[in-house]
Amino acid sequence: MGGGRGEVVGGTKARKYGSTDKTRSQVLEALGVVKIATAGQIRLLMCPGTADAATVRGGCKDLEAEGLVISAGRSVGVNTAGNRVSEKLWSLTPAGLDAAAVVLDRVAREMGGTAKAAAASGAKHALRVTDTLGAFLQTPPEPTAPVLRKGAIPRPAPALAERPPGLGPIAAWSTEVSLPVTGSFAAPGRGSVRADMVFVSPGAPVPLLFVEVDNGTEGPPIVARKIGQYRRFFRRTVSQGGRDVVLWRTLWSAPEQPAHPPLALVFTRQMDPAAMETRMREVAALSEPAWKGQWQKAFDSYGGAHVRDGYREYAGTVPVIVTVLDLLERRGPHGEVWWRYGREGWQTLADALDTPDDYRAYRVREDQRRLIADAAREQEKREAERQRQRREAAAWPCPECGRKVYPGGMNDDWSEAAVVRGGLCSICQSRADSAAREALVLAQERAELEEQARLNGPFGFLRRPRPPH
């Protein structure tokens, strides 16, 4: 097919409705992913820089004439002005599916069905899925060269509105993807779930993301049950090459993580904010076993302080992030539009998918505590060394034996103000004290003898009592 993504969208007389090769490729690419859409939705997905949907509509009609696209129904709704409008629903024929597979560079058998039956019934859910994909993509508007009709006055092109960063390209997305809890991908069994959208971009910050679109037609228990079905699918293993492998990894690749791939739940129904929050919280409460991590207690004793801490273990859980379509359309998928179940407040996509309370964060805190404790011990060692050096500097040799004498003896808690330099070492001082005590005792004994002799005189022995006969 001619026409690259960078060419200016314009008209041509080569086809009845004047579509270019680029417009045809854009229509096939969009319908190859979403299967069913209005011309206005295709415009927002692929070429929002055009003035209106006329360019896309012409492409759809030219493709219809070639048997690649079919209009099998209409969508009836109310526009922003409050007027009731009816739009054609476009989908692919079997030949169109093959053509779209070429544009998307996909295997034809992986393209799914034509959604003809859904188009005939109005395809309300499918259209909301398409709206949600547009909010994720946030395709930036490109300048266009509209075809001037005969007699029309040329006007300057309107300024292109800026859009927030999106999550794309469209070729990275698939819709209506079977996730077999039992059975196979081609023939899913009872209890299986069908993902509304799947984003696959190996190596990207978000390599794999599953999306569920909630129109508000099902009660919270049913929505919560779907989250549980996702978990069952992610946990399923199959035998391959003589060993058990996780089934979803046979189709998609993503970095090894304790948790399963994330699930984004987009609420599209317009309702009172309080009612919407109630619905979100009901789904969260009912699906808690699928997404809530288990708290693991841990105790650290670094530095002698017993610190109670822990982390949350997310192994085997499904990270669930939720938002409303209105926020997603206005701020884009990378804005602060996501509420991660188990937390409070809006976060960016990157922050919502991160797990700051898991073992990684605990290890950071643990390492920090260890560093603080190590620093405290080093400080104690340095202080002890300073005290030792002070004591060494204050020591003197014993006058008797020459041993080193330290102020305060062996006690580290000493004050230089109380030091009496030049004294004996403890051993010599002990000997001196013992000798002094002995000398004192001898002196006392000698004094007593002398006093006794003085009292008795020279013949005192004659007055001693005689021993009995």
Short mmCIF file of C-alpha atoms in Angstrom, two decimals:
data_model
loop_
_atom_site.label_atom_id
_atom_site.label_comp_id
_atom_site.label_asym_id
_atom_site.label_seq_id
_atom_site.Cartn_x
_atom_site.Cartn_y
_atom_site.Cartn_z
CA MET A 1 0.00 0.00 0.00
CA GLY A 2 1.34 3.43 -0.88
CA GLY A 3 1.55 6.42 1.41
CA GLY A 4 3.65 6.58 4.55
CA ARG A 5 2.58 7.72 7.99
CA GLY A 6 4.30 11.06 7.39
CA GLU A 7 2.45 12.12 4.21
CA VAL A 8 -0.15 14.86 4.32
CA VAL A 9 -3.74 13.63 4.36
CA GLY A 10 -5.50 14.96 1.34
CA GLY A 11 -7.86 13.93 -1.37
CA THR A 12 -7.40 12.21 -4.71
CA LYS A 13 -9.61 11.53 -7.68
CA ALA A 14 -8.19 8.01 -8.07
CA ARG A 15 -11.09 6.69 -5.98
CA LYS A 16 -14.72 7.69 -5.87
CA TYR A 17 -14.59 9.27 -2.41
CA GLY A 18 -11.10 10.72 -2.83
CA SER A 19 -9.32 8.75 -0.10
CA THR A 20 -5.55 8.43 -0.04
CA ASP A 21 -3.51 5.30 0.53
CA LYS A 22 -2.62 6.66 3.94
CA THR A 23 -6.26 7.11 4.92
CA ARG A 24 -7.07 3.59 3.75
CA SER A 25 -4.18 2.18 5.78
CA GLN A 26 -5.30 4.11 8.85
CA VAL A 27 -8.85 2.77 8.58
CA LEU A 28 -7.62 -0.81 8.15
CA GLU A 29 -5.15 -0.44 11.03
CA ALA A 30 -7.79 0.96 13.38
CA LEU A 31 -10.48 -1.59 12.51
CA GLY A 32 -7.90 -4.38 12.62
CA VAL A 33 -7.41 -3.57 16.30
CA VAL A 34 -10.82 -2.44 17.56
CA LYS A 35 -12.91 -4.41 15.00
CA ILE A 36 -15.76 -1.90 15.10
CA ALA A 37 -15.88 1.91 15.23
CA THR A 38 -17.53 5.01 13.84
CA ALA A 39 -15.71 7.30 11.43
CA GLY A 40 -15.36 9.83 14.21
CA GLN A 41 -13.70 7.28 16.49
CA ILE A 42 -11.29 6.19 13.75
CA ARG A 43 -10.38 9.85 13.24
CA LEU A 44 -9.57 10.29 16.95
CA LEU A 45 -7.55 7.06 16.93
CA MET A 46 -5.54 7.75 13.79
CA CYS A 47 -5.74 11.31 12.49
CA PRO A 48 -7.19 13.78 15.02
CA GLY A 49 -5.57 16.65 13.11
CA THR A 50 -8.18 16.50 10.36
CA ALA A 51 -10.92 19.10 10.48
CA ASP A 52 -13.65 16.48 10.82
CA ALA A 53 -14.45 12.83 10.12
CA ALA A 54 -15.14 13.42 6.41
CA THR A 55 -11.66 12.23 5.41
CA VAL A 56 -12.05 8.97 7.34
CA ARG A 57 -15.60 8.54 6.13
CA GLY A 58 -14.40 8.78 2.53
CA GLY A 59 -11.75 6.15 3.24
CA CYS A 60 -14.37 3.82 4.73
CA LYS A 61 -16.62 4.22 1.71
CA ASP A 62 -13.81 3.55 -0.74
CA LEU A 63 -12.81 0.45 1.22
CA GLU A 64 -16.45 -0.60 1.31
CA ALA A 65 -16.55 -0.37 -2.49
CA GLU A 66 -13.54 -2.69 -2.61
CA GLY A 67 -15.15 -5.25 -0.29
CA LEU A 68 -12.75 -4.70 2.63
CA VAL A 69 -15.04 -2.74 4.95
CA ILE A 70 -18.73 -3.06 5.67
CA SER A 71 -21.28 -0.99 7.54
CA ALA A 72 -23.57 -3.43 9.32
CA GLY A 73 -25.31 -1.16 11.80
CA ARG A 74 -25.61 2.25 13.34
CA SER A 75 -24.77 3.85 16.66
CA VAL A 76 -27.36 6.17 18.17
CA GLY A 77 -26.36 8.61 20.89
CA VAL A 78 -26.34 12.19 22.08
CA ASN A 79 -23.55 14.58 21.07
CA THR A 80 -21.92 17.27 23.21
CA ALA A 81 -24.61 19.76 22.13
CA GLY A 82 -27.33 17.46 23.47
CA ASN A 83 -28.61 16.47 20.03
CA ARG A 84 -29.50 12.92 19.12
CA VAL A 85 -27.17 11.64 16.40
CA SER A 86 -26.86 8.44 14.41
CA GLU A 87 -23.56 7.24 12.97
CA LYS A 88 -22.60 4.31 10.79
CA LEU A 89 -20.64 1.53 12.43
CA TRP A 90 -17.77 0.25 10.33
CA SER A 91 -16.14 -3.17 10.58
CA LEU A 92 -13.97 -5.38 8.40
CA THR A 93 -14.97 -8.12 6.03
CA PRO A 94 -12.95 -11.37 6.03
CA ALA A 95 -10.90 -9.94 3.16
CA GLY A 96 -10.51 -6.75 5.16
CA LEU A 97 -9.15 -8.74 8.12
CA ASP A 98 -6.45 -10.15 5.85
CA ALA A 99 -5.62 -6.66 4.58
CA ALA A 100 -5.49 -5.28 8.13
CA ALA A 101 -3.15 -8.12 9.14
CA VAL A 102 -0.71 -6.91 6.49
CA VAL A 103 -0.92 -3.30 7.74
CA LEU A 104 -0.46 -4.37 11.37
CA ASP A 105 2.18 -6.96 10.50
CA ARG A 106 0.23 -9.69 12.28
CA VAL A 107 -0.60 -13.27 11.43
CA ALA A 108 -4.04 -13.37 9.81
CA ARG A 109 -5.29 -16.18 12.06
CA GLU A 110 -4.59 -13.97 15.10
CA MET A 111 -6.85 -11.16 13.87
CA GLY A 112 -10.03 -12.54 15.43
CA GLY A 113 -13.53 -12.07 14.02
CA THR A 114 -15.20 -9.32 12.03
CA ALA A 115 -17.62 -8.20 14.79
CA LYS A 116 -20.44 -8.11 12.24
CA ALA A 117 -22.98 -9.36 14.79
CA ALA A 118 -21.88 -6.74 17.33
CA ALA A 119 -22.30 -3.99 14.74
CA ALA A 120 -25.82 -5.11 13.98
CA SER A 121 -26.76 -4.77 17.67
CA GLY A 122 -25.28 -1.31 18.13
CA ALA A 123 -22.05 -2.51 19.77
CA LYS A 124 -22.35 -0.29 22.84
CA HIS A 125 -19.61 -2.06 24.79
CA ALA A 126 -17.30 -2.30 21.78
CA LEU A 127 -17.66 1.42 21.14
CA ARG A 128 -16.73 2.22 24.75
CA VAL A 129 -13.67 0.00 24.33
CA THR A 130 -12.75 2.04 21.25
CA ASP A 131 -13.22 5.29 23.19
CA THR A 132 -10.99 3.91 25.93
CA LEU A 133 -8.29 2.95 23.43
CA GLY A 134 -8.40 6.49 22.05
CA ALA A 135 -7.86 7.85 25.57
CA PHE A 136 -4.86 5.56 26.00
CA LEU A 137 -3.33 6.40 22.63
CA GLN A 138 -3.74 10.19 22.77
CA THR A 139 -2.67 10.28 19.10
CA PRO A 140 -1.03 13.67 18.51
CA PRO A 141 -2.73 15.78 15.79
CA GLU A 142 -0.76 16.20 12.58
CA PRO A 143 -1.18 19.02 10.07
CA THR A 144 -3.43 18.14 7.15
CA ALA A 145 -4.16 19.54 3.72
CA PRO A 146 -7.93 19.44 3.33
CA VAL A 147 -9.37 19.24 -0.17
CA LEU A 148 -10.92 22.53 -1.24
CA ARG A 149 -14.34 22.08 -2.75
CA LYS A 150 -15.30 24.09 -5.79
CA GLY A 151 -16.00 27.70 -4.86
CA ALA A 152 -14.70 27.33 -1.29
CA ILE A 153 -12.60 30.13 0.16
CA PRO A 154 -9.19 29.01 1.44
CA ARG A 155 -8.84 29.43 5.19
CA PRO A 156 -5.83 29.02 7.45
CA ALA A 157 -5.64 25.67 9.19
CA PRO A 158 -6.85 25.81 12.81
CA ALA A 159 -4.26 25.53 15.57
CA LEU A 160 -3.70 21.94 16.62
CA ALA A 161 -4.60 21.16 20.21
CA GLU A 162 -1.86 19.57 22.29
CA ARG A 163 -2.56 16.20 23.82
CA PRO A 164 -0.87 14.52 26.78
CA PRO A 165 1.56 11.65 26.13
CA GLY A 166 -0.14 8.39 25.24
CA LEU A 167 0.56 4.70 25.42
CA GLY A 168 1.05 3.45 21.92
CA PRO A 169 1.32 2.85 19.04
CA ILE A 170 -2.00 1.35 18.07
CA ALA A 171 -0.21 -1.69 16.64
CA ALA A 172 0.86 -2.57 20.21
CA TRP A 173 -2.80 -3.03 21.19
CA SER A 174 -5.21 -5.92 20.74
CA THR A 175 -8.87 -6.20 21.70
CA GLU A 176 -11.15 -9.05 22.72
CA VAL A 177 -8.30 -11.36 23.72
CA SER A 178 -9.22 -14.76 25.15
CA LEU A 179 -7.59 -15.68 28.46
CA PRO A 180 -8.36 -19.36 29.01
CA VAL A 181 -8.63 -20.52 32.58
CA THR A 182 -9.36 -23.89 31.03
CA GLY A 183 -9.18 -24.99 27.43
CA SER A 184 -6.98 -23.19 24.91
CA PHE A 185 -6.61 -19.70 23.49
CA ALA A 186 -8.54 -20.78 20.42
CA ALA A 187 -11.21 -22.58 22.42
CA PRO A 188 -11.35 -21.22 25.99
CA GLY A 189 -13.22 -23.34 28.51
CA ARG A 190 -15.63 -22.59 31.31
CA GLY A 191 -14.58 -19.84 33.71
CA SER A 192 -12.30 -18.12 31.20
CA VAL A 193 -12.23 -14.37 30.69
CA ARG A 194 -11.88 -12.19 27.61
CA ALA A 195 -9.68 -9.10 28.01
CA ASP A 196 -11.18 -6.00 26.45
CA MET A 197 -7.71 -4.74 25.54
CA VAL A 198 -4.09 -5.87 25.88
CA PHE A 199 -1.05 -3.63 25.44
CA VAL A 200 2.20 -5.39 24.53
CA SER A 201 5.51 -3.56 24.15
CA PRO A 202 8.51 -5.66 25.25
CA GLY A 203 11.31 -3.53 26.63
CA ALA A 204 9.06 -0.52 27.29
CA PRO A 205 8.51 0.89 30.82
CA VAL A 206 5.10 -0.80 30.69
CA PRO A 207 5.76 -3.99 28.73
CA LEU A 208 2.40 -5.65 29.31
CA LEU A 209 -0.95 -4.25 30.45
CA PHE A 210 -4.43 -5.78 30.45
CA VAL A 211 -7.45 -3.48 30.34
CA GLU A 212 -11.06 -4.06 31.35
CA VAL A 213 -13.72 -1.52 30.36
CA ASP A 214 -16.65 -1.25 32.78
CA ASN A 215 -19.81 0.33 31.35
CA GLY A 216 -21.66 0.08 34.64
CA THR A 217 -24.12 -2.51 33.28
CA GLU A 218 -22.80 -5.28 35.54
CA GLY A 219 -22.89 -5.28 39.33
CA PRO A 220 -19.70 -4.99 41.42
CA PRO A 221 -19.70 -8.73 42.26
CA ILE A 222 -19.47 -9.62 38.56
CA VAL A 223 -16.69 -7.11 37.93
CA ALA A 224 -14.81 -8.39 41.00
CA ARG A 225 -15.26 -11.96 39.79
CA LYS A 226 -13.53 -11.03 36.53
CA ILE A 227 -10.49 -9.85 38.48
CA GLY A 228 -10.40 -13.25 40.17
CA GLN A 229 -10.61 -14.92 36.76
CA TYR A 230 -7.62 -12.91 35.59
CA ARG A 231 -5.68 -14.20 38.57
CA ARG A 232 -6.67 -17.79 37.79
CA PHE A 233 -5.50 -17.32 34.21
CA PHE A 234 -2.17 -15.80 35.24
CA ARG A 235 -1.54 -18.68 37.65
CA ARG A 236 -2.29 -21.38 35.10
CA THR A 237 0.63 -23.55 34.01
CA VAL A 238 0.94 -26.02 31.14
CA SER A 239 3.44 -28.73 30.34
CA GLN A 240 5.93 -27.73 27.67
CA GLY A 241 9.06 -29.64 26.80
CA GLY A 242 8.68 -31.84 29.84
CA ARG A 243 8.37 -28.99 32.34
CA ASP A 244 5.62 -26.76 33.65
CA VAL A 245 5.56 -23.22 32.30
CA VAL A 246 3.22 -20.30 32.98
CA LEU A 247 0.65 -20.24 30.20
CA TRP A 248 0.57 -16.49 29.60
CA ARG A 249 4.32 -16.46 29.06
CA THR A 250 3.90 -18.76 26.08
CA LEU A 251 2.18 -15.84 24.31
CA TRP A 252 3.66 -12.69 25.90
CA SER A 253 7.00 -11.75 27.42
CA ALA A 254 7.61 -9.49 30.40
CA PRO A 255 10.33 -9.15 33.06
CA GLU A 256 10.18 -11.60 35.94
CA GLN A 257 8.21 -10.06 38.80
CA PRO A 258 6.70 -11.51 41.99
CA ALA A 259 3.27 -10.21 40.99
CA HIS A 260 1.25 -11.09 37.91
CA PRO A 261 0.89 -8.62 34.99
CA PRO A 262 -1.14 -5.51 35.90
CA LEU A 263 -4.82 -5.01 35.16
CA ALA A 264 -6.28 -1.56 34.42
CA LEU A 265 -9.98 -1.13 35.06
CA VAL A 266 -11.57 1.85 33.28
CA PHE A 267 -15.03 2.96 34.43
CA THR A 268 -16.83 4.65 31.54
CA ARG A 269 -20.35 5.28 32.79
CA GLN A 270 -21.20 8.89 33.63
CA MET A 271 -22.42 9.10 37.22
CA ASP A 272 -22.19 11.19 40.36
CA PRO A 273 -18.60 11.20 41.73
CA ALA A 274 -19.78 9.83 45.08
CA ALA A 275 -21.62 6.98 43.35
CA MET A 276 -18.57 6.25 41.20
CA GLU A 277 -16.31 6.10 44.25
CA THR A 278 -18.76 3.76 45.96
CA ARG A 279 -18.73 1.46 42.93
CA MET A 280 -14.95 1.49 42.75
CA ARG A 281 -14.61 0.68 46.43
CA GLU A 282 -17.18 -2.12 46.27
CA VAL A 283 -15.23 -3.76 43.46
CA ALA A 284 -12.02 -3.31 45.45
CA ALA A 285 -13.48 -4.91 48.59
CA LEU A 286 -14.97 -7.85 46.72
CA SER A 287 -11.77 -8.55 44.76
CA GLU A 288 -9.33 -8.02 47.64
CA PRO A 289 -7.97 -11.61 47.72
CA ALA A 290 -6.76 -11.18 44.12
CA TRP A 291 -4.79 -7.95 44.54
CA LYS A 292 -3.90 -7.48 48.21
CA GLY A 293 -0.35 -8.32 49.21
CA GLN A 294 0.41 -10.05 52.51
CA TRP A 295 2.26 -8.09 55.19
CA GLN A 296 5.44 -9.79 56.35
CA LYS A 297 6.70 -8.78 59.80
CA ALA A 298 10.40 -8.26 60.31
CA PHE A 299 12.49 -7.07 63.25
CA ASP A 300 15.88 -5.39 63.13
CA SER A 301 18.29 -5.05 66.05
CA TYR A 302 21.02 -2.88 64.58
CA GLY A 303 22.72 -0.69 67.13
CA GLY A 304 20.87 -2.42 69.97
CA ALA A 305 17.54 -0.75 69.05
CA HIS A 306 14.74 -3.24 68.43
CA VAL A 307 12.91 -1.79 65.42
CA ARG A 308 9.57 -3.20 64.27
CA ASP A 309 9.31 -3.12 60.48
CA GLY A 310 8.17 -5.23 57.57
CA TYR A 311 7.17 -5.32 53.93
CA ARG A 312 4.30 -6.41 51.73
CA GLU A 313 4.68 -9.56 49.66
CA TYR A 314 2.93 -9.31 46.27
CA ALA A 315 3.83 -12.71 44.88
CA GLY A 316 0.83 -14.23 43.11
CA THR A 317 -1.29 -11.07 43.20
CA VAL A 318 -2.75 -9.01 40.34
CA PRO A 319 -1.89 -5.30 40.55
CA VAL A 320 -5.23 -3.54 39.87
CA ILE A 321 -5.28 0.13 38.89
CA VAL A 322 -8.55 1.93 38.19
CA THR A 323 -9.64 5.21 36.64
CA VAL A 324 -12.61 6.85 34.93
CA LEU A 325 -12.73 7.49 31.20
CA ASP A 326 -13.21 11.23 31.58
CA LEU A 327 -9.92 11.60 33.51
CA LEU A 328 -8.10 9.31 31.11
CA GLU A 329 -9.26 11.33 28.10
CA ARG A 330 -8.28 14.68 29.64
CA ARG A 331 -4.96 13.81 31.27
CA GLY A 332 -3.77 10.76 29.35
CA PRO A 333 -2.55 7.40 30.69
CA HIS A 334 0.63 8.86 32.21
CA GLY A 335 -1.17 11.55 34.20
CA GLU A 336 -2.24 11.28 37.84
CA VAL A 337 -5.41 9.40 36.94
CA TRP A 338 -4.84 5.97 38.52
CA TRP A 339 -5.98 4.64 41.87
CA ARG A 340 -4.06 1.51 42.85
CA TYR A 341 -6.25 -0.80 44.90
CA GLY A 342 -4.78 -0.96 48.38
CA ARG A 343 -3.68 2.69 48.40
CA GLU A 344 -5.29 6.11 48.52
CA GLY A 345 -5.09 9.02 46.09
CA TRP A 346 -4.40 9.39 42.38
CA GLN A 347 -1.01 8.42 40.96
CA THR A 348 0.78 8.38 37.63
CA LEU A 349 0.91 5.09 35.75
CA ALA A 350 4.55 4.49 36.73
CA ASP A 351 3.90 5.19 40.42
CA ALA A 352 0.70 3.14 40.47
CA LEU A 353 2.48 0.11 39.03
CA ASP A 354 5.45 0.46 41.39
CA THR A 355 5.42 -1.23 44.81
CA PRO A 356 7.31 1.01 47.25
CA ASP A 357 6.19 -1.05 50.24
CA ASP A 358 7.63 -4.34 49.01
CA TYR A 359 10.86 -6.08 50.02
CA ARG A 360 13.00 -3.70 47.96
CA ALA A 361 11.97 -0.71 50.07
CA TYR A 362 12.37 -2.74 53.25
CA ARG A 363 15.92 -3.63 52.21
CA VAL A 364 16.66 0.08 51.65
CA ARG A 365 15.42 0.89 55.15
CA GLU A 366 17.33 -2.05 56.58
CA ASP A 367 20.54 -0.97 54.86
CA GLN A 368 20.04 2.56 56.14
CA ARG A 369 19.63 1.31 59.69
CA ARG A 370 22.75 -0.81 59.31
CA LEU A 371 24.74 2.16 58.04
CA ILE A 372 23.58 4.27 60.97
CA ALA A 373 24.48 1.50 63.43
CA ASP A 374 27.88 0.99 61.77
CA ALA A 375 28.54 4.73 61.92
CA ALA A 376 27.62 4.78 65.63
CA ARG A 377 30.01 1.90 66.32
CA GLU A 378 32.78 3.64 64.40
CA GLN A 379 32.15 6.77 66.42
CA GLU A 380 32.41 4.78 69.63
CA LYS A 381 35.69 3.26 68.44
CA ARG A 382 37.09 6.68 67.58
CA GLU A 383 36.06 8.06 70.96
CA ALA A 384 37.61 5.07 72.74
CA GLU A 385 40.84 5.64 70.79
CA ARG A 386 40.86 9.31 71.75
CA GLN A 387 40.42 8.35 75.42
CA ARG A 388 43.24 5.82 75.11
CA GLN A 389 45.56 8.40 73.59
CA ARG A 390 44.71 10.89 76.32
CA ARG A 391 45.47 8.30 79.00
CA GLU A 392 48.73 7.36 77.29
CA ALA A 393 49.76 11.01 77.14
CA ALA A 394 48.90 11.47 80.83
CA ALA A 395 50.82 8.37 82.04
CA TRP A 396 54.16 8.53 83.96
CA PRO A 397 56.67 5.91 85.05
CA CYS A 398 56.36 4.46 88.55
CA PRO A 399 59.16 5.86 90.76
CA GLU A 400 59.75 2.37 92.17
CA CYS A 401 59.45 -0.10 89.29
CA GLY A 402 59.16 2.08 86.18
CA ARG A 403 55.78 0.68 85.13
CA LYS A 404 53.37 3.06 83.39
CA VAL A 405 50.95 4.69 85.75
CA TYR A 406 47.64 5.98 84.36
CA PRO A 407 45.50 8.60 86.07
CA GLY A 408 42.38 6.92 87.38
CA GLY A 409 43.91 3.48 87.25
CA MET A 410 42.05 1.09 84.93
CA ASN A 411 38.88 3.16 85.07
CA ASP A 412 38.16 4.88 81.74
CA ASP A 413 35.90 7.44 83.40
CA TRP A 414 38.54 9.84 84.74
CA SER A 415 39.14 13.56 84.93
CA GLU A 416 42.52 15.23 84.52
CA ALA A 417 41.52 17.71 87.21
CA ALA A 418 41.77 14.91 89.75
CA VAL A 419 45.13 13.55 88.54
CA VAL A 420 48.04 13.52 91.01
CA ARG A 421 51.07 12.98 88.87
CA GLY A 422 54.20 11.18 90.03
CA GLY A 423 52.54 8.57 92.21
CA LEU A 424 53.33 4.87 92.44
CA CYS A 425 51.79 2.23 90.28
CA SER A 426 49.04 0.20 91.86
CA ILE A 427 51.36 -2.72 92.59
CA CYS A 428 54.06 -0.63 94.26
CA GLN A 429 51.43 1.42 96.01
CA SER A 430 49.88 -1.75 97.37
CA ARG A 431 53.26 -2.92 98.61
CA ALA A 432 53.96 0.46 100.15
CA ASP A 433 50.53 0.44 101.80
CA SER A 434 51.17 -3.06 103.18
CA ALA A 435 54.59 -2.10 104.47
CA ALA A 436 53.15 0.97 106.09
CA ARG A 437 50.44 -1.06 107.77
CA GLU A 438 52.99 -3.60 109.05
CA ALA A 439 55.24 -0.81 110.34
CA LEU A 440 52.30 0.74 112.06
CA VAL A 441 51.39 -2.55 113.76
CA LEU A 442 54.99 -3.09 114.91
CA ALA A 443 55.20 0.44 116.21
CA GLN A 444 51.97 -0.02 118.12
CA GLU A 445 53.21 -3.29 119.65
CA ARG A 446 56.54 -1.69 120.60
CA ALA A 447 54.77 1.23 122.19
CA GLU A 448 52.57 -1.09 124.21
CA LEU A 449 55.62 -3.03 125.49
CA GLU A 450 57.42 0.13 126.39
CA GLU A 451 54.42 1.46 128.25
CA GLN A 452 54.05 -1.80 130.14
CA ALA A 453 57.74 -1.77 131.11
CA ARG A 454 57.46 1.79 132.34
CA LEU A 455 54.53 0.94 134.60
CA ASN A 456 56.15 -2.16 136.11
CA GLY A 457 59.58 -0.65 136.80
CA PRO A 458 62.79 -2.71 137.07
CA PHE A 459 61.27 -5.25 139.55
CA GLY A 460 57.94 -5.55 137.92
CA PHE A 461 58.54 -9.24 137.32
CA LEU A 462 58.35 -9.87 141.10
CA ARG A 463 54.77 -8.65 141.16
CA ARG A 464 53.69 -11.10 138.55
CA PRO A 465 51.23 -13.74 139.84
CA ARG A 466 52.91 -17.00 140.72
CA PRO A 467 51.74 -20.11 139.05
CA PRO A 468 49.93 -22.53 141.42
CA HIS A 469 51.91 -25.50 142.74
#
